[in-house]
Short mmCIF file of C-alpha atoms in Angstrom, two decimals:
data_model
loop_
_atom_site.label_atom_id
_atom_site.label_comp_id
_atom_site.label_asym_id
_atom_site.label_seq_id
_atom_site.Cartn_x
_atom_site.Cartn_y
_atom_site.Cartn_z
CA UNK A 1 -12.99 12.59 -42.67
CA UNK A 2 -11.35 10.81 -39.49
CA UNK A 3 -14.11 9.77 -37.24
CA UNK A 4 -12.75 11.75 -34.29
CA UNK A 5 -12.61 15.28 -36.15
CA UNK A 6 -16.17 14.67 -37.47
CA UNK A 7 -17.18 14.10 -34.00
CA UNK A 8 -15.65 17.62 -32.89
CA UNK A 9 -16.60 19.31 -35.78
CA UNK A 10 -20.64 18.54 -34.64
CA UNK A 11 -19.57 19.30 -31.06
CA UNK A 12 -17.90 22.31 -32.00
CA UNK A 13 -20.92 23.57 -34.04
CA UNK A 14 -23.62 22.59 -30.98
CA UNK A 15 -20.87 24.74 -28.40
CA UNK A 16 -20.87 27.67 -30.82
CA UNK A 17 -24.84 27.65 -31.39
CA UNK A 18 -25.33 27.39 -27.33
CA UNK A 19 -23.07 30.18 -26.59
CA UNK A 20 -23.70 32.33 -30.28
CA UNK A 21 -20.02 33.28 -29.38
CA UNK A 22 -17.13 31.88 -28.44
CA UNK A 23 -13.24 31.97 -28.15
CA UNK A 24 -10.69 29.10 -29.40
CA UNK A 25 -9.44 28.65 -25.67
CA UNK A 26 -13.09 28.14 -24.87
CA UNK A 27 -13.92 25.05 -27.26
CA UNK A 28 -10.01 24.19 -26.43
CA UNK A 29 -11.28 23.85 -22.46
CA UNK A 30 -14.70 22.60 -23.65
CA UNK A 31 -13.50 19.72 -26.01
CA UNK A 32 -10.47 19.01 -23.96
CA UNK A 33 -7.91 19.79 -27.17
CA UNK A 34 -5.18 21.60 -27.59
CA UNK A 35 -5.74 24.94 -28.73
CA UNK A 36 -4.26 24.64 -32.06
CA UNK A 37 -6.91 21.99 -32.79
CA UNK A 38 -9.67 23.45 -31.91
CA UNK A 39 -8.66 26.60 -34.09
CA UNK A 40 -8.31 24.51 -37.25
CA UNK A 41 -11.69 23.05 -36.70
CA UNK A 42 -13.10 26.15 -36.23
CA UNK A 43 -11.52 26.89 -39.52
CA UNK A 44 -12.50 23.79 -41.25
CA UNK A 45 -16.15 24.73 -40.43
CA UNK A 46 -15.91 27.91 -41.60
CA UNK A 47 -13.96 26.27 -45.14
CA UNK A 48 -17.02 23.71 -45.61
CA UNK A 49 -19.66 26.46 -45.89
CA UNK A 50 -20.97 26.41 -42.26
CA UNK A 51 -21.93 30.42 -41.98
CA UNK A 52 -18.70 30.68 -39.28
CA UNK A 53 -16.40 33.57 -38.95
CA UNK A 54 -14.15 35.27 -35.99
CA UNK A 55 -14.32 38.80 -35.15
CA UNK A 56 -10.36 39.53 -33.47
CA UNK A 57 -9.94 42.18 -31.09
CA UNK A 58 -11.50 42.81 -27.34
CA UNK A 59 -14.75 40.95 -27.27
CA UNK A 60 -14.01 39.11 -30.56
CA UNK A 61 -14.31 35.30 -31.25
CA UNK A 62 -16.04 33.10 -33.50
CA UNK A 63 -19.61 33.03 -34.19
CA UNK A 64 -22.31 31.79 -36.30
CA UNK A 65 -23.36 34.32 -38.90
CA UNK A 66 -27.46 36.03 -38.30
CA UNK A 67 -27.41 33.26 -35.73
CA UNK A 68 -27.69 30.41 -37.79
CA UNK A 69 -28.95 26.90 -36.14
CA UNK A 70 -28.33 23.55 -36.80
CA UNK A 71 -31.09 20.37 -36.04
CA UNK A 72 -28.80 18.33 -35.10
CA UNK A 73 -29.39 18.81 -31.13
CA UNK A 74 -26.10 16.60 -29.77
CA UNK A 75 -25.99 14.17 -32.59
CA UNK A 76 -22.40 12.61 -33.22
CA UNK A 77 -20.84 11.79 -36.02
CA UNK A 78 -21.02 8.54 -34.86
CA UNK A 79 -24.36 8.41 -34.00
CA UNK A 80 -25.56 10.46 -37.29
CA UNK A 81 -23.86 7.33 -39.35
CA UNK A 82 -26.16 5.05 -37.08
CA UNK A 83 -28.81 6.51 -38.05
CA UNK A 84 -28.39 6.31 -41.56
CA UNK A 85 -27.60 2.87 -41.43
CA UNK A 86 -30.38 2.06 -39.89
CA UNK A 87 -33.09 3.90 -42.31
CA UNK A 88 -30.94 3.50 -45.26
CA UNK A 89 -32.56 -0.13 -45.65
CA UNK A 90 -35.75 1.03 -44.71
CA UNK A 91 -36.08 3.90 -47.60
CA UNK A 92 -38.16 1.68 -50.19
CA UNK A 93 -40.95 3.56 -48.98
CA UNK A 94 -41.41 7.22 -50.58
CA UNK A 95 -42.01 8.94 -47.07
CA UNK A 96 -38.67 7.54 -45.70
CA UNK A 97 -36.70 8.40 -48.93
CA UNK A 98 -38.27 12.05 -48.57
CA UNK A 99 -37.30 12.36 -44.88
CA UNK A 100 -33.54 10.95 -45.27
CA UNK A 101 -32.90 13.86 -47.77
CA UNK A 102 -34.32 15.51 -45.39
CA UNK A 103 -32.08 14.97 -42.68
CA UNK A 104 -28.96 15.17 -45.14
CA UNK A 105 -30.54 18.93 -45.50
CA UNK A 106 -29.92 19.43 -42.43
CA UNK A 107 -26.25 18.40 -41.91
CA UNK A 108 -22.96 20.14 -41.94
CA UNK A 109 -22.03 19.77 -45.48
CA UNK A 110 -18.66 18.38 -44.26
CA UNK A 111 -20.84 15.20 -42.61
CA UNK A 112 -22.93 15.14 -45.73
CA UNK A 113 -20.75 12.41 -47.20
CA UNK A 114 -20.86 10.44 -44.64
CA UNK A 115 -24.26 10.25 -44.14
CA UNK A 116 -25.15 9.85 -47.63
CA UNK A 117 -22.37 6.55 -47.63
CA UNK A 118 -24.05 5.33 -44.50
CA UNK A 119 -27.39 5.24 -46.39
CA UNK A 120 -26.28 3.66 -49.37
CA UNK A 121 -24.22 0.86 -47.58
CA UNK A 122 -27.47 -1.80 -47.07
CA UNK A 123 -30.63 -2.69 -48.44
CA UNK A 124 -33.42 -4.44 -47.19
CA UNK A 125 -34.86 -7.25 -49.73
CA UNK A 126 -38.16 -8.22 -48.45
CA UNK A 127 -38.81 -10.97 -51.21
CA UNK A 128 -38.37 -14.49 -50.13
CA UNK A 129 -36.25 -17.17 -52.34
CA UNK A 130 -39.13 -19.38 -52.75
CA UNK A 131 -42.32 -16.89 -53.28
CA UNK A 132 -42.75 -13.41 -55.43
CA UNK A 133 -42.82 -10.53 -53.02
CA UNK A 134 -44.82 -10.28 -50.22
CA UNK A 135 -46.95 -7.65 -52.00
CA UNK A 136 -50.33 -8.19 -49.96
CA UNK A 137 -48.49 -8.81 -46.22
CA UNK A 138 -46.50 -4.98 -47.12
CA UNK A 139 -50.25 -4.15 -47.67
CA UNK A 140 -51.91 -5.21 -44.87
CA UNK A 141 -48.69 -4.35 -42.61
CA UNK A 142 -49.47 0.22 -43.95
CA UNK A 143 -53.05 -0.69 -43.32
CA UNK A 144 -52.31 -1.55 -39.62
CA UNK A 145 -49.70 0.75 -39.43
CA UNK A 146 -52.44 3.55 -39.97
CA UNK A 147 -55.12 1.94 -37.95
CA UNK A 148 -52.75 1.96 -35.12
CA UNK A 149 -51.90 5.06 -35.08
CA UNK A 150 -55.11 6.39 -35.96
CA UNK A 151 -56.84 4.44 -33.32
CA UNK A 152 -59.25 2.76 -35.64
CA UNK A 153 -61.07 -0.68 -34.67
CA UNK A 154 -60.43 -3.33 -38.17
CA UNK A 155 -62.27 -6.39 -39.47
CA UNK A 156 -59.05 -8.70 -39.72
CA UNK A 157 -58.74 -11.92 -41.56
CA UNK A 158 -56.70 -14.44 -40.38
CA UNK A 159 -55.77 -17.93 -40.91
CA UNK A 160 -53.95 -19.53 -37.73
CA UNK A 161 -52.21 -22.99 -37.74
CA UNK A 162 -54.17 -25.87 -38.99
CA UNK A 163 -57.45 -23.76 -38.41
CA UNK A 164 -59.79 -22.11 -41.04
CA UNK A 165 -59.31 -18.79 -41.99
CA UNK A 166 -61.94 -16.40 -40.44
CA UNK A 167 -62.25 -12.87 -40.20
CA UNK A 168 -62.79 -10.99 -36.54
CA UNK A 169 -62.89 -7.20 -35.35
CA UNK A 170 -59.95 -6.08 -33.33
CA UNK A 171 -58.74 -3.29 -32.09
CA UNK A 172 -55.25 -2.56 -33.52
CA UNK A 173 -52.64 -1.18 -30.64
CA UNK A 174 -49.20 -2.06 -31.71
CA UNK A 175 -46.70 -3.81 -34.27
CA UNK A 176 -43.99 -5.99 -33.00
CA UNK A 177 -40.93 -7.26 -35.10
CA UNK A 178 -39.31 -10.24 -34.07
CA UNK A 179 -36.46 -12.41 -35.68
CA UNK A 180 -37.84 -11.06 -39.41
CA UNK A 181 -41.15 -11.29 -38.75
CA UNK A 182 -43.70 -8.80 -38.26
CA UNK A 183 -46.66 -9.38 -35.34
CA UNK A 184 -49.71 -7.32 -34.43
CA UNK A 185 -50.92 -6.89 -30.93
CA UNK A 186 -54.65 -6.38 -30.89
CA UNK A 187 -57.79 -6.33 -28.66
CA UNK A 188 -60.49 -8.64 -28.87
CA UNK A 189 -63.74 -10.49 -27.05
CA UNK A 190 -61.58 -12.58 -25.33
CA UNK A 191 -58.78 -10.08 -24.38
CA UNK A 192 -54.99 -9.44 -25.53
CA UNK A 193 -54.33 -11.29 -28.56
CA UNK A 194 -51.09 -11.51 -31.28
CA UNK A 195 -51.53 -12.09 -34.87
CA UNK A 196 -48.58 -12.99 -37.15
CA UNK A 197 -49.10 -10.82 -40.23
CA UNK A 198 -47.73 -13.63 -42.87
CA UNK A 199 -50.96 -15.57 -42.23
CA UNK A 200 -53.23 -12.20 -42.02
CA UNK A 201 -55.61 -12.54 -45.28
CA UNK A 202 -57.31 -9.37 -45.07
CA UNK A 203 -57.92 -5.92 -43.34
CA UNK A 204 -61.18 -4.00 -43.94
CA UNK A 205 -61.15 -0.42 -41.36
CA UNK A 206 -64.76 0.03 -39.51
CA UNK A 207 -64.38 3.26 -38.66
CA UNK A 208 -64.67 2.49 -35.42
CA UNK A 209 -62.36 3.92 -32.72
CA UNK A 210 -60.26 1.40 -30.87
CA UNK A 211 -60.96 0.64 -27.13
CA UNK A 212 -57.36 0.93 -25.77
CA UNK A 213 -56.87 -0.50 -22.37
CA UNK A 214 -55.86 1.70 -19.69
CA UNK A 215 -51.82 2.20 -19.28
CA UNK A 216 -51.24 -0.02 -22.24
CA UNK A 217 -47.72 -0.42 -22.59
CA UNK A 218 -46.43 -2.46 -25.85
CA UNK A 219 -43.21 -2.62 -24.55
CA UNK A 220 -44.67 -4.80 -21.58
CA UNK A 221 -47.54 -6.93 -23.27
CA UNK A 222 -45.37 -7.99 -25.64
CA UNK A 223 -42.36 -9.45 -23.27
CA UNK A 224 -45.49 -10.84 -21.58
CA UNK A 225 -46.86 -12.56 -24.96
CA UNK A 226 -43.47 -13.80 -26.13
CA UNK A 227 -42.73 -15.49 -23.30
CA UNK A 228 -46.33 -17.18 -23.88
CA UNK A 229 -45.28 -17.61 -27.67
CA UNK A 230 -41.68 -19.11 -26.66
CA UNK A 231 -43.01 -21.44 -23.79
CA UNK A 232 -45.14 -23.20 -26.74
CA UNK A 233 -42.47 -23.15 -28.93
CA UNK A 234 -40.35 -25.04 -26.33
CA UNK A 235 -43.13 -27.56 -25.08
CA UNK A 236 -40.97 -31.03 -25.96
CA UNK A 237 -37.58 -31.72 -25.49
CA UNK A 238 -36.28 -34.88 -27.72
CA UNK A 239 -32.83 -36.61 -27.46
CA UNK A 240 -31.08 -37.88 -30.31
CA UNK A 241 -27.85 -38.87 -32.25
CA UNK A 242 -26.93 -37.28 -35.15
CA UNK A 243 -24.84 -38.10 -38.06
CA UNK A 244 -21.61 -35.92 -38.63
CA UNK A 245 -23.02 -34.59 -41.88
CA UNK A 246 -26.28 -33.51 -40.80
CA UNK A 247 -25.45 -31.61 -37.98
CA UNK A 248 -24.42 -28.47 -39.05
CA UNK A 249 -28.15 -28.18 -41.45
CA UNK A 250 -29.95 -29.38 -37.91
CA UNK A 251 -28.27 -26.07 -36.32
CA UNK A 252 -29.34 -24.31 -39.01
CA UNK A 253 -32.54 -25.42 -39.53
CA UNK A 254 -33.57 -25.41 -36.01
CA UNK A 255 -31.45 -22.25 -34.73
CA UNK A 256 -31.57 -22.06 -31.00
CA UNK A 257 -33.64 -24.96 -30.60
CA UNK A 258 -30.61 -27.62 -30.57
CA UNK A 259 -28.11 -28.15 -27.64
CA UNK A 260 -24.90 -29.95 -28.65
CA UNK A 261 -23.85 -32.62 -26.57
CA UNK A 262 -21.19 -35.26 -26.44
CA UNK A 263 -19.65 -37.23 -29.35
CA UNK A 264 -20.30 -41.15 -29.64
CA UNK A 265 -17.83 -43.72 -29.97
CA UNK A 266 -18.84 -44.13 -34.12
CA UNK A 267 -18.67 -40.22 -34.75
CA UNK A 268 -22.06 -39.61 -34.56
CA UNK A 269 -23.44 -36.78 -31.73
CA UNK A 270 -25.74 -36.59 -29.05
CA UNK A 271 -28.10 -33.39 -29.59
CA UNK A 272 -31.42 -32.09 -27.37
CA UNK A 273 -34.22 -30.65 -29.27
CA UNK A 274 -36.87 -28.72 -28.62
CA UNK A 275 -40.07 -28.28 -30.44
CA UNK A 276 -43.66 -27.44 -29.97
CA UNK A 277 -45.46 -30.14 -30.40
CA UNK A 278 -44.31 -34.07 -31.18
CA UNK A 279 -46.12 -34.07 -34.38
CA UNK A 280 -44.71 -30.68 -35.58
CA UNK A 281 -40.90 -31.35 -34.51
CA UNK A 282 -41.10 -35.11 -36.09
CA UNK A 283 -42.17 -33.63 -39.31
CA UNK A 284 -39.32 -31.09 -39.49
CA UNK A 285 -36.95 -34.28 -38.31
CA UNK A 286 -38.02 -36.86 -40.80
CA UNK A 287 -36.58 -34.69 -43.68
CA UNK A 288 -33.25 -35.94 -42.11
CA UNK A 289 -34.19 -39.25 -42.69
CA UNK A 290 -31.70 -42.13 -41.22
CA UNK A 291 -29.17 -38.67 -40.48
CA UNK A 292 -31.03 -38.39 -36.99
CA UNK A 293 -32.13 -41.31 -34.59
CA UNK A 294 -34.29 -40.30 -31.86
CA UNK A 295 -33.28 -41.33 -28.87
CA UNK A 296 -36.31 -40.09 -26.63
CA UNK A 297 -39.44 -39.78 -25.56
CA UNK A 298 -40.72 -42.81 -27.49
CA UNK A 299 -43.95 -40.64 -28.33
CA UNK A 300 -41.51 -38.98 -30.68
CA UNK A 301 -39.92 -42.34 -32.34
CA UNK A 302 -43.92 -43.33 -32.75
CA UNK A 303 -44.41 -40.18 -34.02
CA UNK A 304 -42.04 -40.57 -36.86
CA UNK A 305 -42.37 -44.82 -37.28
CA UNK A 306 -45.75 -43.34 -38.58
CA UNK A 307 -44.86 -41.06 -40.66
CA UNK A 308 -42.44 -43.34 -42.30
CA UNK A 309 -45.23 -46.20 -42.81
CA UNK A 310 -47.22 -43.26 -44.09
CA UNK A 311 -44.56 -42.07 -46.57
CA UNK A 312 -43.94 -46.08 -47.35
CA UNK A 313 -47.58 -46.56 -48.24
CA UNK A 314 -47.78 -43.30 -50.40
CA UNK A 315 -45.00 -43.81 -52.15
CA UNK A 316 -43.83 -47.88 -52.50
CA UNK A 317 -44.14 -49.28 -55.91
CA UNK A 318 -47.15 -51.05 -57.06
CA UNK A 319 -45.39 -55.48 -56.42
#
């Protein structure tokens, strides 16, 4: 079905349910068509099994039969494949399967094929390349799911970066994607915190009802702990030269983190990268071994002279 006529054919039914009767000049004036088209899509919903029919004479028109409804309150056809596209991925879970058919239920059955494409036309695979599926994270992410929305306090473990896993109460009050992956915004002793849900070990509910701040917005604490979360991401800036080959894995690698710059005389390229910490940006570098030269700040170059001496030691064969 042309995208255009699909899109009439859902206005047409909303005009017909608000007025319960109506002439073709009407949805002609309404839908700014001619009035031959908006007679044959009146007929066309009549011929695809909406409960339509006209009534000729003084008074007459088309109507919807006993007053028959439709759910579809101003969706588009456009907007109706949106939507499918979007929870068609998401539809691994039996609650979202069970409310797609739903919604296909409640379509025209002329838009039915549509929507059903839509939700066959992606999948979401949540199973890395390197690991088996993230069977305990999908876990922990419905526990928190419920204890959000039930307003119920959770003993959480949690292992952050290059510290000990432990396990804390918090008080669960949102769930944040981001760039593939999933982040919890929680109360605690020492106010506001967010928790990455990869390195979440455990979630045990109290019981306990949560202590939600007053006018908590998500929407706001979160632009307000990303920018936190990006400034450290961002915290050194290192200048290099990189070889022709390497560059396009750097960009990839480090996506959004490297600025291109000017070309050197040999064919080699000037980059800026930025990084969190020295330590953590010259490990992801050295991979690249003689590929990148760091330019500046020397910190960095010692940085990575030591890890090479390290590697050297570890590795050189016994003389």
């Amino acid at each position: 079905m042309p995208r255009m006529k699909a899109d009439r054919l859902v206005a047409t039914l909303l005009f017909l349910q608000e007025r319960g009767r109506v002439t073709v000049s009407e949805v002609a004036a309404e839908l700014e068509v001619s009035e031959r088209t908006a007679r044959r899509d009146l007929e066309a919903l009549a011929a695809s099994g909406i409960p339509v029919y006209s009534q000729r004479g003084r008074g007459g028109g088309w109507s919807l039969v006993g007053g028959a409804r439709t759910n579809l309150t101003g969706l588009t056809a456009a907007e109706i494949r949106a939507l499918f596209l979007l929870t068609g991925p998401l539809a691994a879970t039996p609650e979202l399967r069970t409310t797609l058919r739903k919604l296909v239920r409640a379509l025209p059955p002329a838009l039915r094929s549509d929507a059903e494409a839509a939700a066959r036309a992606a999948i979401t695979d949540a199973t890395d390349w390197f690991r088996n599926a993230a069977t305990a994270e999908a876990g922990h992410r419905s526990l928190l799911q419920g204890a959000v929305v039930e307003g119920r306090r959770v003993r959480l473990g949690y292992a952050g970066v290059a510290k000990p896993p432990g396990v804390r109460v918090v008080d669960p009050l949102g769930l944040v994607a981001k760039a593939g992956a999933d982040y919890l915004v929680a109360g605690t002793e020492s106010g506001l915190r967010t928790f990455r849900l990869s390195r979440v070990t455990s979630v045990e509910p109290t019981g306990e009802p949560v202590e939600r701040p007053p006018d908590f917005d998500l929407a706001s604490v979160w632009r307000e702990r990303a920018q936190v979360i990006e400034g450290g991401m961002f915290a050194v800036t290192a200048r290099a030269r990189v070889a022709p080959e390497a560059l396009p894995r750097l960009e990839r690698l480090l996506r959004g983190r490297v600025t291109v710059g000017e070309p050197f005389d040999d064919g080699w390229t000037e980059v800026r990268i930025d990084g969190p910490a020295h330590r953590a940006l010259a490990a992801q570098l050295a991979g690249f071994g003689a590929l990148i030269e760091v330019l500046d700040p020397p910190e960095l170059r010692r940085t990575l002279a030591r890890i090479g001496a390290e590697l050297t030691a570890l590795y050189e064969p016994d003389a």
